[in-house]
Coordinates of C-alpha atoms and ligand atoms in Angstrom, one line a residue:
M163 CA -0.1 0.2 -0.2
K164 CA 1.3 3.2 -0.9
K165 CA -0.1 6.0 1.1
D166 CA -0.8 9.0 0.1
E167 CA -2.1 12.6 0.6
L168 CA -5.1 13.1 3.5
L169 CA -7.1 16.1 2.9
T170 CA -9.2 17.2 5.2
V171 CA -12.2 19.3 2.7
F172 CA -14.1 21.8 3.6
P173 CA -13.2 22.8 7.4
T174 CA -15.1 25.1 10.0
P175 CA -12.8 27.5 11.1
V176 CA -13.7 28.6 14.9
Q177 CA -11.3 31.7 15.2
I178 CA -9.9 32.4 19.2
Y179 CA -8.4 35.8 19.9
K180 CA -6.7 37.4 22.4
Y181 CA -8.2 40.6 24.5
E182 CA -5.1 41.6 25.7
N183 CA -6.7 44.5 28.5
N184 CA -7.4 44.4 32.1
I185 CA -11.6 43.2 31.8
E186 CA -12.0 43.9 35.9
K187 CA -14.4 46.6 35.0
E188 CA -15.9 46.2 32.2
L189 CA -16.8 42.8 33.9
K190 CA -18.4 44.6 37.8
H191 CA -20.5 46.5 34.8
I192 CA -21.8 43.5 33.2
E193 CA -22.1 41.8 36.9
S194 CA -24.8 44.7 37.2
L195 CA -27.1 44.1 34.6
E196 CA -30.4 43.2 35.3
W197 CA -30.3 39.7 34.3
K198 CA -33.1 37.0 33.3
S199 CA -33.8 33.9 34.1
Q200 CA -32.9 30.9 30.8
A201 CA -36.0 29.0 32.6
A202 CA -35.4 25.2 32.7
N203 CA -31.0 25.6 31.8
G204 CA -30.2 27.2 35.0
N205 CA -28.4 29.7 33.7
F206 CA -29.5 33.9 33.0
R207 CA -29.1 36.0 30.3
S208 CA -28.8 39.9 30.2
A209 CA -32.2 41.5 30.2
D210 CA -31.1 44.5 27.5
S211 CA -29.5 42.4 24.1
Y212 CA -28.3 45.4 22.8
L213 CA -24.8 45.6 25.3
T214 CA -22.5 47.3 22.3
K215 CA -24.8 51.1 22.9
H216 CA -23.4 50.5 26.5
E217 CA -20.3 53.4 26.7
Q218 CA -18.4 51.3 29.5
L219 CA -17.8 48.6 26.9
K220 CA -17.2 50.5 24.4
D221 CA -13.3 48.9 24.7
I222 CA -14.6 45.5 23.9
V223 CA -17.2 46.0 21.7
S224 CA -14.0 48.0 19.8
F225 CA -11.8 44.6 20.1
L226 CA -15.1 42.9 19.0
K227 CA -15.2 45.0 15.9
E228 CA -12.1 44.9 15.1
C229 CA -11.8 40.7 15.5
I230 CA -14.6 40.5 13.2
D231 CA -13.1 42.8 10.7
D232 CA -9.8 40.0 10.4
Y233 CA -12.2 36.6 10.4
C234 CA -13.7 38.5 7.5
N235 CA -10.7 39.6 5.9
T236 CA -8.6 36.2 6.4
I237 CA -10.9 34.1 6.7
I238 CA -13.6 34.1 4.9
N239 CA -11.0 36.2 2.2
S240 CA -14.2 39.1 1.6
E241 CA -14.5 42.4 1.8
Q242 CA -18.2 42.2 2.6
R243 CA -18.6 44.3 5.9
L244 CA -20.5 42.9 9.1
V245 CA -21.9 44.1 12.1
I246 CA -23.4 43.0 15.4
T247 CA -26.9 42.7 15.3
Q248 CA -26.9 42.1 18.8
L249 CA -24.9 41.5 21.6
W250 CA -25.3 40.4 25.3
G251 CA -24.5 39.0 28.3
N252 CA -24.8 34.9 29.8
K253 CA -24.5 34.0 33.7
N254 CA -23.7 30.3 34.0
P255 CA -24.0 29.4 38.0
K256 CA -22.8 26.0 39.7
G257 CA -25.2 23.3 38.0
S258 CA -25.9 25.1 35.0
K259 CA -25.9 25.1 31.5
H260 CA -27.3 25.8 28.2
H261 CA -29.3 23.5 25.5
E262 CA -27.6 22.4 21.9
H263 CA -27.7 25.5 19.5
V264 CA -27.4 27.0 16.5
H265 CA -27.6 31.3 15.9
P266 CA -30.2 31.7 13.4
N267 CA -30.4 35.4 10.9
S268 CA -26.8 35.7 11.5
I269 CA -23.5 35.4 9.9
I270 CA -20.9 34.8 12.1
S271 CA -21.5 34.2 15.7
G272 CA -19.0 34.6 18.7
V273 CA -18.6 34.4 22.6
F274 CA -16.1 36.7 24.2
Y275 CA -15.0 35.2 28.4
L276 CA -15.0 37.7 31.2
R277 CA -15.1 34.7 33.9
Q278 CA -14.5 31.4 33.2
D279 CA -12.5 28.3 35.5
P280 CA -9.8 27.7 32.4
K281 CA -10.2 24.3 33.4
L282 CA -13.6 23.0 32.8
P283 CA -14.4 24.0 28.6
P284 CA -17.6 26.4 28.4
I285 CA -18.9 25.4 25.6
Q286 CA -18.9 22.1 23.1
F287 CA -19.3 22.0 19.1
S288 CA -21.2 19.8 17.7
K289 CA -21.3 17.9 14.0
S290 CA -24.2 19.0 12.6
N291 CA -23.8 15.9 9.3
Q292 CA -23.8 13.4 12.5
Y293 CA -23.5 9.9 10.4
A294 CA -26.3 7.4 10.3
M295 CA -24.6 4.7 10.6
K296 CA -20.9 4.6 11.8
L297 CA -18.1 2.7 13.6
D298 CA -16.7 2.7 16.8
P299 CA -13.9 4.9 17.2
K300 CA -11.1 2.7 19.7
K301 CA -9.9 6.7 20.0
Y302 CA -10.8 9.9 18.9
N303 CA -9.7 12.5 16.6
S304 CA -10.8 14.6 14.6
Y305 CA -12.6 13.2 11.9
N306 CA -13.7 10.7 14.1
A307 CA -15.4 13.4 17.1
E308 CA -18.9 14.3 16.9
T309 CA -18.3 16.2 19.5
F310 CA -15.3 19.3 20.3
L311 CA -15.1 20.6 24.1
L312 CA -12.8 23.7 23.7
P313 CA -11.3 24.7 27.1
C314 CA -11.2 28.9 27.1
V315 CA -10.4 31.9 29.8
A316 CA -11.2 35.0 30.9
G317 CA -10.4 37.4 27.9
E318 CA -11.0 35.4 24.8
L319 CA -12.5 35.5 22.5
I320 CA -13.6 32.5 20.2
L321 CA -16.3 33.6 16.2
F322 CA -17.1 30.5 15.0
P323 CA -20.1 30.6 11.6
S324 CA -23.6 30.7 13.3
N325 CA -24.7 27.3 11.9
L326 CA -22.5 25.6 13.6
R327 CA -24.2 24.2 16.7
H328 CA -23.1 23.9 20.3
G329 CA -24.2 23.8 23.4
V330 CA -22.2 24.9 26.9
P331 CA -21.9 22.2 29.4
V332 CA -23.3 21.8 32.6
N333 CA -20.8 24.3 35.2
M334 CA -19.3 22.3 37.0
G335 CA -17.8 24.7 39.2
E336 CA -18.0 26.9 42.4
E337 CA -17.4 30.3 40.7
E338 CA -20.2 31.7 38.1
R339 CA -19.3 32.0 34.1
I340 CA -19.5 34.8 32.7
S341 CA -19.6 36.3 28.9
L342 CA -20.8 38.0 25.9
S343 CA -22.5 37.0 23.2
F344 CA -23.1 38.0 19.5
N345 CA -24.2 37.6 16.0
T346 CA -24.1 39.9 12.9
F347 CA -25.4 40.5 9.7
S348 CA -23.6 42.6 5.9
V349 CA -24.0 45.8 5.8
D350 CA -23.1 45.2 2.3
A351 CA -25.4 43.7 -0.3
L352 CA -25.0 40.0 -1.0
G353 CA -24.8 37.4 -4.2
S354 CA -25.4 38.8 -7.4
E355 CA -28.0 39.7 -9.9
D356 CA -25.7 37.0 -12.3
S357 CA -26.5 34.2 -10.6
L358 CA -29.4 34.8 -8.9
T359 CA -28.2 35.2 -5.0
H360 CA -29.3 39.2 -5.6
L361 CA -30.7 40.7 -1.6
D362 CA -29.9 44.0 -1.2
I363 CA -32.4 44.6 1.3
R364 CA -32.1 48.5 0.6
S365 CA -33.5 48.2 -2.3
L366 CA -35.9 46.8 -1.8
M367 CA -36.7 49.0 0.5
H368 CA -37.2 51.5 -1.2
E369 CA -39.5 49.2 -4.0
S370 CA -42.0 48.9 -0.9
N371 CA -42.2 52.5 -0.6
Ligands
FE2_665 FE1 -24.4 30.7 21.2

């Protein structure tokens, strides 16, 4: 047997960025927000989901914008610009979790960690096209795994395609996990007239008047 190259086609880009400034002030502000219970999961989200408008978070918001631009330019390799549509806080006390989900009506999504035990991964990604029939692996690797737990530390941001399934495993630690999540959408027109995929919301608004 002559074994040749092994290709990885269509990988899913999950990019980690590091915020190098102190986050104590921002963390205090986020902790002081009004929180809404997420019922069965035992976790909470901030009542205000438009935190980009908070002056106290302006440095973190400009870091998030810079990272979104980098993801667009280097990974998607596009000149189209994404903006944050909603930005909200998440609070996970001991024993709480968040069910597996995707983020509809968004192109890329992100989570920025403000308080997080580095030994307990706060996010689990799942493969969306799981095999109906499968062999049992002896050991998991990136080809046979169907879930992936990503350890994170405070000050880290992860950006990923919004249709990537993810959830928050049960917080087994004593400390509350605190993070910010957000969605994005393009301010530029998408697709093209020639390929019959053109989507320019602004021009549609003119037509409806
Ligand atoms: Fe999410």
